[in-house]
Coordinates of C-alpha atoms in Angstrom, one line a residue:
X1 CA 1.6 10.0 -33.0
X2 CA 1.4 13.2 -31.0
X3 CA -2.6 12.8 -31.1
X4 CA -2.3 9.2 -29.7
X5 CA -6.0 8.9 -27.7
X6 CA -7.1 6.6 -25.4
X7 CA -5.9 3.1 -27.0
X8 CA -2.6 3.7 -28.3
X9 CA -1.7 5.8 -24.7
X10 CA -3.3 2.4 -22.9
X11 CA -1.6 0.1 -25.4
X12 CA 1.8 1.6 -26.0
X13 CA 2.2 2.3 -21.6
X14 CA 1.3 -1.1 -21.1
X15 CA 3.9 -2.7 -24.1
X16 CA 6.6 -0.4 -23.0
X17 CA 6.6 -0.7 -19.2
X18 CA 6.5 -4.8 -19.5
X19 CA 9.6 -4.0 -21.8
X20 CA 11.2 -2.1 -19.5
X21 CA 10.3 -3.8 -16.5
X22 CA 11.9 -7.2 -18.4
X23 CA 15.1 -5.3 -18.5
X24 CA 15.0 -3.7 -14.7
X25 CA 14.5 -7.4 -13.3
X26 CA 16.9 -8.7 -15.6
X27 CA 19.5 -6.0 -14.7
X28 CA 18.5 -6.6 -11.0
X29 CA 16.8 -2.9 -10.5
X30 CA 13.4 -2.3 -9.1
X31 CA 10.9 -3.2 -11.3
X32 CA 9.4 0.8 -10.4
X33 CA 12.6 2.2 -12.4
X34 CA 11.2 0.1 -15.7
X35 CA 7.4 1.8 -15.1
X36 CA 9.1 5.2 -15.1
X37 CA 12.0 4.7 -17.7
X38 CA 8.5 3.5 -20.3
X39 CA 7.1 6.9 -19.1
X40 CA 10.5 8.3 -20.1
X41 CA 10.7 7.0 -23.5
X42 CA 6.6 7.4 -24.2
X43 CA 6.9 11.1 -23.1
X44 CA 7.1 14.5 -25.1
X45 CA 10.8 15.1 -23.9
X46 CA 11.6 12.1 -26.1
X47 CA 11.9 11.4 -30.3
X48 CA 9.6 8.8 -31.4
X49 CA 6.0 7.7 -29.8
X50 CA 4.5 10.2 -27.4
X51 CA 1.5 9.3 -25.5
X52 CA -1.7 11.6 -24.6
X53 CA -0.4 12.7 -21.0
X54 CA -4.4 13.9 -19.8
X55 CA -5.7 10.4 -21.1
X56 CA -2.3 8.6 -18.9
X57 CA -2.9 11.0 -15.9
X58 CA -6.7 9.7 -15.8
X59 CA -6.0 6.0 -16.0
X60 CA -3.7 6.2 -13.5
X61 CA -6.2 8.0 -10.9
X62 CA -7.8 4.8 -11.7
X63 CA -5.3 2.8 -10.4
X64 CA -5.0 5.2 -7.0
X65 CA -8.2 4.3 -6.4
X66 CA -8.6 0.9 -6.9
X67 CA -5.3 0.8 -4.6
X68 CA -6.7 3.0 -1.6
X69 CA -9.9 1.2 -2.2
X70 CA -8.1 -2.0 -1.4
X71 CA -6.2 -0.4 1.7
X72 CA -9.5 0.6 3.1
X73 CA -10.7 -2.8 2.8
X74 CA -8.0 -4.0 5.0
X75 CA -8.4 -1.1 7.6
X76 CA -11.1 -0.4 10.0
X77 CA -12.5 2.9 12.0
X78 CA -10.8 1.6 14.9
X79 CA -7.4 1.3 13.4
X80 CA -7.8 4.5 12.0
X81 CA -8.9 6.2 15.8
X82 CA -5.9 4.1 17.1
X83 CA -3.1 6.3 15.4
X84 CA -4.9 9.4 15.0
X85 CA -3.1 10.9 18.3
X86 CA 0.0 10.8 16.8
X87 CA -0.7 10.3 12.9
X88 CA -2.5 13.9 12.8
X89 CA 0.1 15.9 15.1
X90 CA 3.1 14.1 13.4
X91 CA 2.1 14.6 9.7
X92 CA 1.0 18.1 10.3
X93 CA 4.5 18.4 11.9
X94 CA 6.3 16.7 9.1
X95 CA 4.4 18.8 6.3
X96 CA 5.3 22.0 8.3
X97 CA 8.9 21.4 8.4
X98 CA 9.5 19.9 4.8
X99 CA 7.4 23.2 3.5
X100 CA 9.6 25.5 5.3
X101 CA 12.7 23.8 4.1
X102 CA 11.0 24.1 0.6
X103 CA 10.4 28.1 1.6
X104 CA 14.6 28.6 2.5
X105 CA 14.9 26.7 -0.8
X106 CA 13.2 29.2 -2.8
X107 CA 14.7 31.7 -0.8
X108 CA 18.2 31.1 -1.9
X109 CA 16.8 30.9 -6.2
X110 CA 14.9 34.2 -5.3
X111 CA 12.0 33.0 -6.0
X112 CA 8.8 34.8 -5.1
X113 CA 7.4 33.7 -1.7
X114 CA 4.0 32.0 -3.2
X115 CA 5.9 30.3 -5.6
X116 CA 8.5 28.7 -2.5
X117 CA 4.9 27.9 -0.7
X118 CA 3.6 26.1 -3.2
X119 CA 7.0 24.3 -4.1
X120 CA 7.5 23.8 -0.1
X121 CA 3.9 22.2 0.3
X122 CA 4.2 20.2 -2.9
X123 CA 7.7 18.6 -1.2
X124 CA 5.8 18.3 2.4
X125 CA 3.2 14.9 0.6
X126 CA 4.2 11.5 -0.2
X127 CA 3.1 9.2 -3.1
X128 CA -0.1 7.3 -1.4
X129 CA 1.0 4.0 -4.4
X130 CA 4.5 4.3 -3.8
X131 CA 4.3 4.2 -0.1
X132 CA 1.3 1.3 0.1
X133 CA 3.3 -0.8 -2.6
X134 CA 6.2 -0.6 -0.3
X135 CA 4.7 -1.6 2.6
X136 CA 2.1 -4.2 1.0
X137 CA 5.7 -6.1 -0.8
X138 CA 6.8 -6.4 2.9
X139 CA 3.9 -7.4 4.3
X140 CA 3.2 -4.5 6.7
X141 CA 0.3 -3.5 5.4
X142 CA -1.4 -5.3 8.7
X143 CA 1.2 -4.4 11.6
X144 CA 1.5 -1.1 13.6
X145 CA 4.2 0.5 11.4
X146 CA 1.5 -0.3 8.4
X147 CA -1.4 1.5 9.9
X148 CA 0.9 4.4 11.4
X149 CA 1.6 4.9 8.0
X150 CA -1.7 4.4 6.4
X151 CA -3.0 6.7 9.1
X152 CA 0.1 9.5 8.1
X153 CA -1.3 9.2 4.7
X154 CA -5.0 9.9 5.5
X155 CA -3.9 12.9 7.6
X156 CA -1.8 14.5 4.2
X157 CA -4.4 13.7 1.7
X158 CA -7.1 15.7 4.1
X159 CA -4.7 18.7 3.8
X160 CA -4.0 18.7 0.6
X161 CA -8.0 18.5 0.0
X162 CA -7.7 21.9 1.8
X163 CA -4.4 23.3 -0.1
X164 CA -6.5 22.1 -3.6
X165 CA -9.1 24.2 -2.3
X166 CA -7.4 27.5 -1.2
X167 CA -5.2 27.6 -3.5
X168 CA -7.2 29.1 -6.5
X169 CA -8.6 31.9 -4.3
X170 CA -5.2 32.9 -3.3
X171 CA -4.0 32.9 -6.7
X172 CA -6.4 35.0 -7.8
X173 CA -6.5 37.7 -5.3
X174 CA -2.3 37.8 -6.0
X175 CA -2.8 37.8 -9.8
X176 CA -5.5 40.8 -9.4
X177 CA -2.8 42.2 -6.9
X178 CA -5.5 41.8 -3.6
X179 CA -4.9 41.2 -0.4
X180 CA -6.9 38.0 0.5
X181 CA -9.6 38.5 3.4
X182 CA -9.7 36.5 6.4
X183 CA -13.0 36.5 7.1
X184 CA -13.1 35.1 2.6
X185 CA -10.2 32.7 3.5
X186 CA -12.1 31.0 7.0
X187 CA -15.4 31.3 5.4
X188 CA -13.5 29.0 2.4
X189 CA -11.6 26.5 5.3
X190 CA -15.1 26.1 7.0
X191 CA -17.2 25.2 3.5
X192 CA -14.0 22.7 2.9
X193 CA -13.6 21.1 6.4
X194 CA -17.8 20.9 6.6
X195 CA -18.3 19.1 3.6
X196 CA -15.3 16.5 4.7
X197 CA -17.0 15.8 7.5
X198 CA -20.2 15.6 5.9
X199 CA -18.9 13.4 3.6
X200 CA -17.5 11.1 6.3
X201 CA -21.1 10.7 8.5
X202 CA -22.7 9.8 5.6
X203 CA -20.8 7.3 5.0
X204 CA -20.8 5.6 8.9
X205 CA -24.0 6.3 9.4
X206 CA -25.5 5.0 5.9
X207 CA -22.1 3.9 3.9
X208 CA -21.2 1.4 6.9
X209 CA -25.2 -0.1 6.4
X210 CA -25.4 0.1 2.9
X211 CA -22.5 -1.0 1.5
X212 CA -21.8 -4.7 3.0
X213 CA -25.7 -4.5 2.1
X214 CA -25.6 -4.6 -1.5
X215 CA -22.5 -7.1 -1.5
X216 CA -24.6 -9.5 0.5
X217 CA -27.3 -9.1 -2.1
X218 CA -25.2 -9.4 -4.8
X219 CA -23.1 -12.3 -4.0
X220 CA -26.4 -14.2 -3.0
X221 CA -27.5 -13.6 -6.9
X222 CA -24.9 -16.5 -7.7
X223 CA -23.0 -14.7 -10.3
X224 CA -19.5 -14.0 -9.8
X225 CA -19.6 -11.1 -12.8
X226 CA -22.4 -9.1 -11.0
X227 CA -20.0 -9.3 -7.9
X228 CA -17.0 -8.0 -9.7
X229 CA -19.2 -5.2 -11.4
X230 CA -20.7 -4.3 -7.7
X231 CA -17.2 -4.1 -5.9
X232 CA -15.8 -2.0 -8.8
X233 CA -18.9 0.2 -9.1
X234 CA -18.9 1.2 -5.4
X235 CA -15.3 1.8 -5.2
X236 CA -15.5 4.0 -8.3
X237 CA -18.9 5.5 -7.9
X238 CA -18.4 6.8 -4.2
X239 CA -14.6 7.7 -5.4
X240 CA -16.0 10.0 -8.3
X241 CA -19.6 10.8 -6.1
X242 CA -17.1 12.1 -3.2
X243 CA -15.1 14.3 -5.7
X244 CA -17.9 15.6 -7.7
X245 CA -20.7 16.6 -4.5
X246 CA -18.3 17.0 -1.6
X247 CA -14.9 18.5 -3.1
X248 CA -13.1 15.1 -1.6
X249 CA -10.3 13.5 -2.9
X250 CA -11.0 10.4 -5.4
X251 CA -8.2 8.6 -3.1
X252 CA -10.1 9.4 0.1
X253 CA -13.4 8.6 -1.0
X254 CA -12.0 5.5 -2.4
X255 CA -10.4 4.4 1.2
X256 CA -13.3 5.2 2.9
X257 CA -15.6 3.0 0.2
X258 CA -13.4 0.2 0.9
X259 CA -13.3 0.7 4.9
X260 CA -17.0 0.3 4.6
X261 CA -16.8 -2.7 2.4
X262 CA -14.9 -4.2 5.1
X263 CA -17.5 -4.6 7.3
X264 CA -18.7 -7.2 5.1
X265 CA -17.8 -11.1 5.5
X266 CA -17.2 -11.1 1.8
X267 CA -14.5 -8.5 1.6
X268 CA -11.9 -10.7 1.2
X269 CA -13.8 -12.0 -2.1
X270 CA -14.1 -7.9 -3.0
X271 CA -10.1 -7.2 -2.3
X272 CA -9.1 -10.3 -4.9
X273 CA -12.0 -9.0 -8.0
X274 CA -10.3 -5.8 -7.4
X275 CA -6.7 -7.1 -7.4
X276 CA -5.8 -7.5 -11.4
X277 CA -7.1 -4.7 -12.8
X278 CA -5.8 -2.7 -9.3
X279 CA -2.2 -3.9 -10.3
X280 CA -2.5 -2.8 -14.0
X281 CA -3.7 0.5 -13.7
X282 CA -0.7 0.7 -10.9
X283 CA 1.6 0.4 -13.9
X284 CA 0.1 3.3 -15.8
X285 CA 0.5 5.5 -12.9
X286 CA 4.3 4.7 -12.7
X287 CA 4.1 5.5 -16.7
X288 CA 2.5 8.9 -16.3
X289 CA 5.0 9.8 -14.1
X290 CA 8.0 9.2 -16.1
X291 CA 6.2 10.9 -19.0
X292 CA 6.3 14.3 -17.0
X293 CA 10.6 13.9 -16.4
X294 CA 12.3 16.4 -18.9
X295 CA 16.0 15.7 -19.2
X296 CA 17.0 19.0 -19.6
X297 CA 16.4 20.4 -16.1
X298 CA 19.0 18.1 -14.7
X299 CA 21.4 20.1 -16.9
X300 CA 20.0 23.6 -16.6
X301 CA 19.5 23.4 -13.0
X302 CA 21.1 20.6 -11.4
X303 CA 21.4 22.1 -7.9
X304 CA 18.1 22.8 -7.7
X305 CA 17.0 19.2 -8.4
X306 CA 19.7 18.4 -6.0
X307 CA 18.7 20.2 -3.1
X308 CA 14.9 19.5 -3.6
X309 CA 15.8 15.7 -3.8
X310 CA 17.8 16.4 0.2
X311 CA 14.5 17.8 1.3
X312 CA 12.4 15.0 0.5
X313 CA 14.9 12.1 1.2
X314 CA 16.8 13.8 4.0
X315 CA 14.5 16.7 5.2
X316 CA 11.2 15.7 5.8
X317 CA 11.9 12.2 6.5
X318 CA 14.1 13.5 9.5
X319 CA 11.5 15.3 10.4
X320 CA 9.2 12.6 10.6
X321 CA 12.0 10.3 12.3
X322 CA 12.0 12.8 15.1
X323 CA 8.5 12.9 15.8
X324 CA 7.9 9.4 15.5
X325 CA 10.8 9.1 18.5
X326 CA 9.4 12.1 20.3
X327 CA 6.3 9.9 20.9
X328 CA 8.2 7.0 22.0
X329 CA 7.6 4.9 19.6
X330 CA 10.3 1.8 18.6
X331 CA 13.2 2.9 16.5
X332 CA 12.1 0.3 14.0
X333 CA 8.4 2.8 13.6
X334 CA 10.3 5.5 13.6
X335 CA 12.5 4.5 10.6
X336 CA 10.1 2.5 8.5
X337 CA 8.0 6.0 8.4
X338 CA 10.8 8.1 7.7
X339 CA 12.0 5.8 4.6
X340 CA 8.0 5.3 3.8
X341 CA 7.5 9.4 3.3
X342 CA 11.4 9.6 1.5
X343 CA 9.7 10.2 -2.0
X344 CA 6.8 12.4 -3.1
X345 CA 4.4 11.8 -6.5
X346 CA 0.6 12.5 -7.3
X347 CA -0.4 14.8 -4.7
X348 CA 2.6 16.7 -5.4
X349 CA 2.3 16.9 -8.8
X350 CA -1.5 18.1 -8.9
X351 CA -0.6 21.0 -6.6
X352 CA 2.4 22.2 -8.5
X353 CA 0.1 22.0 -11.9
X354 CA -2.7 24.2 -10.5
X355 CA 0.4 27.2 -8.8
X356 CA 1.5 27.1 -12.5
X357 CA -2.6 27.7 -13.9
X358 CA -3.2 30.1 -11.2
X359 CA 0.4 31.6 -12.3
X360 CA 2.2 31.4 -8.9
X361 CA 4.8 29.2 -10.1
X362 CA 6.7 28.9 -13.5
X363 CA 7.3 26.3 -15.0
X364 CA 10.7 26.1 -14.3
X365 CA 10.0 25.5 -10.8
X366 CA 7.9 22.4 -11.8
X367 CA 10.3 20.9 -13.9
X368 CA 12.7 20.8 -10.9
X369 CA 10.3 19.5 -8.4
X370 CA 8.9 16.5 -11.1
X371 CA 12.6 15.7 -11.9
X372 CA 13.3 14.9 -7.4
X373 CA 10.2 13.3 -7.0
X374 CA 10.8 10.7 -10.1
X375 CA 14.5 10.2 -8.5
X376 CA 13.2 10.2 -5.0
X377 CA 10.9 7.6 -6.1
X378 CA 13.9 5.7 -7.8
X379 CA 15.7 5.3 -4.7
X380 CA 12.8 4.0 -2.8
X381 CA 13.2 0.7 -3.4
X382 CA 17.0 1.1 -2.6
X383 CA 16.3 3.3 1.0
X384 CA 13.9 -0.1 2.0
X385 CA 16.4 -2.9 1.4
X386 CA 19.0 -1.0 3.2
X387 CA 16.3 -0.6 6.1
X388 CA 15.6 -4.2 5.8
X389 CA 19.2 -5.1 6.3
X390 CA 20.0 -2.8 9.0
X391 CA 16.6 -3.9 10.8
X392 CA 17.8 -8.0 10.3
X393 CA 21.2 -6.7 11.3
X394 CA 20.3 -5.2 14.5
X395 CA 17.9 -7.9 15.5
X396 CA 20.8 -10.5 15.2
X397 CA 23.3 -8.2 17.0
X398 CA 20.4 -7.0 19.9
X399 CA 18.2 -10.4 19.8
X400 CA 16.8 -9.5 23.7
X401 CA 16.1 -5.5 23.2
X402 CA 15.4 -5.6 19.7
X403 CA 12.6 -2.7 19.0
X404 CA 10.4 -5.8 17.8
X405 CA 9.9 -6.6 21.1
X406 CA 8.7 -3.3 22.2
X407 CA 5.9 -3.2 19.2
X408 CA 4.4 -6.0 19.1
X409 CA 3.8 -8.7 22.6
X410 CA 6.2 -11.4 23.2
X411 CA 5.6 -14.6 21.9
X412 CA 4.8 -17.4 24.6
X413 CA 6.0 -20.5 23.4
X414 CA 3.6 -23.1 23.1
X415 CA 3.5 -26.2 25.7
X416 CA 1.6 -28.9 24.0
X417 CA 3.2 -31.5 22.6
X418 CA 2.1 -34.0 19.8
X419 CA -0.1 -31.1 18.3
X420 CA -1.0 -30.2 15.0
X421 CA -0.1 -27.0 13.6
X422 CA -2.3 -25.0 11.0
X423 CA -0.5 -21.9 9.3
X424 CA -3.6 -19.6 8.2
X425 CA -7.0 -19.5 9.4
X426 CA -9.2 -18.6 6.3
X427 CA -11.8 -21.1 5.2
X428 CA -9.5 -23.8 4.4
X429 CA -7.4 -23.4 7.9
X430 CA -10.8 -23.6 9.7
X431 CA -12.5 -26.5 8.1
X432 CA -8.7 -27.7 8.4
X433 CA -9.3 -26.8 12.4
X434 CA -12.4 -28.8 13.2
X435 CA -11.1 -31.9 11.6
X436 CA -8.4 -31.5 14.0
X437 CA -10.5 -30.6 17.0
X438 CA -13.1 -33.4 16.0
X439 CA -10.1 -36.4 16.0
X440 CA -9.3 -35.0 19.6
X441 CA -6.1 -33.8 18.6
X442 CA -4.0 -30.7 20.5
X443 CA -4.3 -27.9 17.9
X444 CA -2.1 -24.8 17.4
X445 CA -2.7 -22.1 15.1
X446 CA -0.5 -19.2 13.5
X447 CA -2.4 -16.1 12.1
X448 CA -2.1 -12.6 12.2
X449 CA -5.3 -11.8 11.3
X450 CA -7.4 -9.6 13.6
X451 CA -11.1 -10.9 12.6
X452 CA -9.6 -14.2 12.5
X453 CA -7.3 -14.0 16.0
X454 CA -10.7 -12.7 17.8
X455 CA -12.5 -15.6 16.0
X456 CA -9.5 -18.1 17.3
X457 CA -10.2 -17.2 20.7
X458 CA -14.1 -16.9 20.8
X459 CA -13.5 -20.7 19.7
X460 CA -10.9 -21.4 22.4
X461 CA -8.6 -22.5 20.2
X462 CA -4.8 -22.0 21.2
X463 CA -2.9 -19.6 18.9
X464 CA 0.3 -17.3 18.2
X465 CA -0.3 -14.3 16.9
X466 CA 2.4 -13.5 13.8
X467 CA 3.3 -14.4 10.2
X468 CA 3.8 -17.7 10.4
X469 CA 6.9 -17.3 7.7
X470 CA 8.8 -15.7 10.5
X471 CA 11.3 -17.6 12.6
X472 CA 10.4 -16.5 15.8
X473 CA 6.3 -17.7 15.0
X474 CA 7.5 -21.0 14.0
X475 CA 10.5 -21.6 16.9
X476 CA 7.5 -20.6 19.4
X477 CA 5.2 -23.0 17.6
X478 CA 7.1 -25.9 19.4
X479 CA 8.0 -27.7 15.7
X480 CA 10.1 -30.5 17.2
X481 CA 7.3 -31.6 19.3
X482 CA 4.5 -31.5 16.7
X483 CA 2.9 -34.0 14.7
X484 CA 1.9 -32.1 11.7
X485 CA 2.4 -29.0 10.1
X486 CA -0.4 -27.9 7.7
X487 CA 0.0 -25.0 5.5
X488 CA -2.7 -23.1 3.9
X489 CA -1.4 -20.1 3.6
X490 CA -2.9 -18.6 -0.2
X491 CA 0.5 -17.0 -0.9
X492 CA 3.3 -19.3 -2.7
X493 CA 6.1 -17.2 -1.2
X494 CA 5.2 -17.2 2.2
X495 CA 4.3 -21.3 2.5
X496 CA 7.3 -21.8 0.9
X497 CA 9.2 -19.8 3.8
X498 CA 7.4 -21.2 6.1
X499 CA 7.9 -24.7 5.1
X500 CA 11.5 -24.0 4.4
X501 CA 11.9 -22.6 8.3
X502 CA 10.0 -25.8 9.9
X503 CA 12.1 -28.4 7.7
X504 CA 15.1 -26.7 9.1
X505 CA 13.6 -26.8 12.8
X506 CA 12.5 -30.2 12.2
X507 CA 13.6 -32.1 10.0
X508 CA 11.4 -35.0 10.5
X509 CA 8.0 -33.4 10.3
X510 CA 5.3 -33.9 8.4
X511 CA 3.8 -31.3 6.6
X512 CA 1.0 -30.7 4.0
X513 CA 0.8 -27.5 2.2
X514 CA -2.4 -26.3 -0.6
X515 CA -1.1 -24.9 -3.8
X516 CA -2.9 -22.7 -6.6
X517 CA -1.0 -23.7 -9.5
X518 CA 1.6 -26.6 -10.7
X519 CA 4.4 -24.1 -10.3
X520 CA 3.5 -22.8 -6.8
X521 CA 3.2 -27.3 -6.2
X522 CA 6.5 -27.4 -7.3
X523 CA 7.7 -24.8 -5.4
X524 CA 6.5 -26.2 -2.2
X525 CA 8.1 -29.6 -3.1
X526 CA 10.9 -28.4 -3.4
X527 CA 10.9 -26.4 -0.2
X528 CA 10.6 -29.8 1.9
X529 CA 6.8 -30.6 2.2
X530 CA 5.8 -33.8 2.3
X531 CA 3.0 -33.2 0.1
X532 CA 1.4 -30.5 -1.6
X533 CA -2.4 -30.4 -2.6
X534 CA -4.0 -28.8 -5.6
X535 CA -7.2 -28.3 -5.9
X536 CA -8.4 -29.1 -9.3
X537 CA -6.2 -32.2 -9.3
X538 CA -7.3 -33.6 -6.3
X539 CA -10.7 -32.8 -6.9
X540 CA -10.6 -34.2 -10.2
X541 CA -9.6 -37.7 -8.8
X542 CA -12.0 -37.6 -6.3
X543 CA -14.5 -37.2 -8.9
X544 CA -13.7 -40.3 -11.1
X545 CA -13.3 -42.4 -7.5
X546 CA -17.2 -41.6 -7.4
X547 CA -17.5 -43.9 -10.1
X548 CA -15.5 -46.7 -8.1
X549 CA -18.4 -49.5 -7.2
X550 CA -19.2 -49.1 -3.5

């Protein structure tokens, strides 16, 4: 099975990480340690089947850019220019610092000094799925801290473009034992940054125009398959088009295609096509990882591992912690990011491989840095629910200077009374709203949407701007003096919170929720509502009361 091509790698990754992932939920572990552990157990390090590792690696730069793709869809230029004046300064910072920890590292092995570089700078990046899926489980994909972040991210991947680049040309002037040439190396950093920034006017001056273009076109075709094939082809083919003609990364072409997309009314319909197969591939890149781990280093070298694993939990997240707090930014910011950038993975992991082809590192050196990043990714999950806790710990104990305040506006409680509340404003919240407004009836919404909140009050329509499945949105939504609660929220989790919250508030309260399936129905029902809608049900008796003589 050592020649396993592109089926059996696709097949057995797939079998083994649901296996795996079976056992992690069932054992209570993160989910992530089942993906890896299948990588593990499908790699060369191990007896029995062994995967193609080139066919995994390519699969899973699928699924990095169907998942930047969807970040970008979620993300626009004006978010981006929002955090760039501390984003750019504070990752540039944060690579610095973790690179020079990575330099005393290599220092104290006696390694070469472009092999500590190289192992410093590969330390210095995070993992762009690792981080996003973090953030997207917690919802704060959306919020400041998100699209700091997300902004952090963008800043890394641009540098690494540039490291990608130089790199070769200072390999081989050291392996033909040259000096390199300034005026070679700025003549190189001026071709890279130049076709960047070629790459990102083309696509705000004709991406921004032509993109939500051809969506439009397609969608008004009528068939929902030529819509999935158009989103998927555009976040591909600009992905691979940036790569191949303007020495891009597939990740930041792929952000950018989406950012574009979003400029579209029918991006939401392009983020849910890409949504399945974005999740799957997301599982092979978890797989490829674990298929790099060999064992062996953690006995050959385990203080290596050891103090590489400091730098990227401990190092450069303190790093990034301090800068965050040097620009006055909330403690909450400050230690979201610095758990967020505790792990490294694909960046890291292509820069390492091309110092060991251009023979600046051994591989000795690479089997150390693969080993921390799969156990800094391990204790991810681990680092965020202790941050969760502390944050709900310190928001009970400091409830009137919690750093929640200080990011995001005060709430202002409502003052009508007798109102009808809506929980999401997509389509069904707003055809849900003019119902409302048409009866005469007071009407609050909760959203934390920014196309829909500038909608909300181009309409006039009062609303509170938050997840509606936190308390604070729902204590300032004036429950106990509402009529109605209507929840249309697409997420089963998050209605059933918020449902859970208002039933507590008020215990009387009417409230109405939408449901996708007969489990997410029964959820909800058992949550408290007073009745949950599905739609093929309830369309399906509507249907057969056609028949009903007038």
């Amino acid at each position: 099975m050592h020649d396993a091509a592109l089926i059996p790698t696709l097949v057995g990754g797939i079998v083994l990480a649901f296996l795996f992932a079976a056992i992690a939920h069932r054992l209570k572990l993160p989910i992530l340690a089942g993906y890896l552990f299948a990588g593990v157990v499908a790699g060369p390090f191990t007896p029995g089947f062994v995967a193609d590792g080139a066919i995994a690696h390519e699969l899973a730069e699928v699924g990095v850019v169907l998942l930047m793709f969807g970040v970008g869809l979620h993300f626009s230029l004006k978010d981006l220019l929002a955090v760039k004046a501390i984003a750019i300064p504070g990752a540039l910072g944060q690579m610095a610092a973790a690179t020079v920890m990575g330099l005393i590292l290599g220092w104290a092995l006696d390694w070469p000094f472009a092999q500590s570089f190289v192992f410093g700078l590969a330390l210095s990046v995070a993992s762009t799925v690792v981080l996003l899926r973090a953030l997207g489980e917690r919802h704060l994909m959306e919020t400041g801290r998100g699209r700091l972040a997300v902004g952090w991210l963008i800043v890394e991947d641009l540098a690494m473009v540039l490291a990608l680049v130089l790199l070769p040309a200072i390999g081989g002037a050291i392996s033909q034992g040259e000096s390199l040439s300034p005026l070679v190396l700025l003549k190189t950093v001026g071709l890279t940054l130049g076709k960047v920034a070629l790459f990102i006017v083309l696509m705000l001056v004709v991406g921004k125009r032509l993109i939500p273009w051809l969506l439009k076109t397609v969608a008004h075709s009528g068939s929902r398959e030529l819509f999935r094939l158009a989103v998927l082809a555009v976040a591909l083919g600009v992905a691979f088009g940036a790569a191949g003609l303007f020495g891009v990364s597939f990740e930041l072409g792929a952000f950018f295609a989406g950012m574009m997309m979003a400029e579209s009314k029918l991006s939401h319909d392009a983020a849910e096509e890409t949504l399945p197969l974005r999740d799957a591939f997301a599982v092979l890149f978890f797989v490829s990882i674990g298929m790099l781990f060999n064992y062996r280093v953690l006995f050959d070298q385990p203080l290596a591992v050891l103090a590489a694993l400091g730098i990227i939990v401990i190092g450069k997240s303190a790093a990034a912690f301090g800068v965050v707090l040097a620009f006055r930014k909330p403690l909450r910011t400050a230690l979201t990011l610095a758990v967020s950038l505790a792990q490294i993975g694909e960046f890291s992991f292509i820069l390492i491989g091309l110092g060991v082809s251009q023979n600046m590192v051994t591989r000795e050196a690479q089997d150390v840095l693969l080993a921390a990043a799969i156990i800094s990714i391990l204790l991810n999950p681990f680092l965020f629910k202790w941050l969760d806790r502390y944050l709900a710990a310190r928001e009970q104990a400091e409830p009137a200077t919690t750093d929640a305040i200080a990011e995001t506006p005060a709430l202002v409680p409502t003052l009508l009374q007798g109102h009808m509340i809506v929980a999401g404003y997509g389509s069904l919240g707003q055809l849900l709203g003019e119902r409302i407004r048409a009866r005469g009836e007071p009407l609050l919404v909760l959203e934390e949407g920014e196309d829909r909140l500038e909608l909300l009050h181009a309409s006039g329509i009062e609303v509170l701007a938050g997840n509606a499945s936190h308390d604070d949105v729902l204590e300032a939504a004036g429950l106990e003096r509402a009529k109605a609660l209507f929840v249309t929220l697409p997420d089963a989790f998050e209605s059933g919170e918020v449902i859970h919250v208002a039933r507590r508030l008020n215990p009387g309260l009417r409230i109405v929720a939408r449901a996708d399936s007969a489990e997410c129905l029964a959820h909800l029902q058992a949550q408290g509502a007073d009745a949950v809608l599905q739609m093929e049900p309830e369309l399906a008796r509507v249907m057969i009361e056609q028949l009903a003589p007038a």
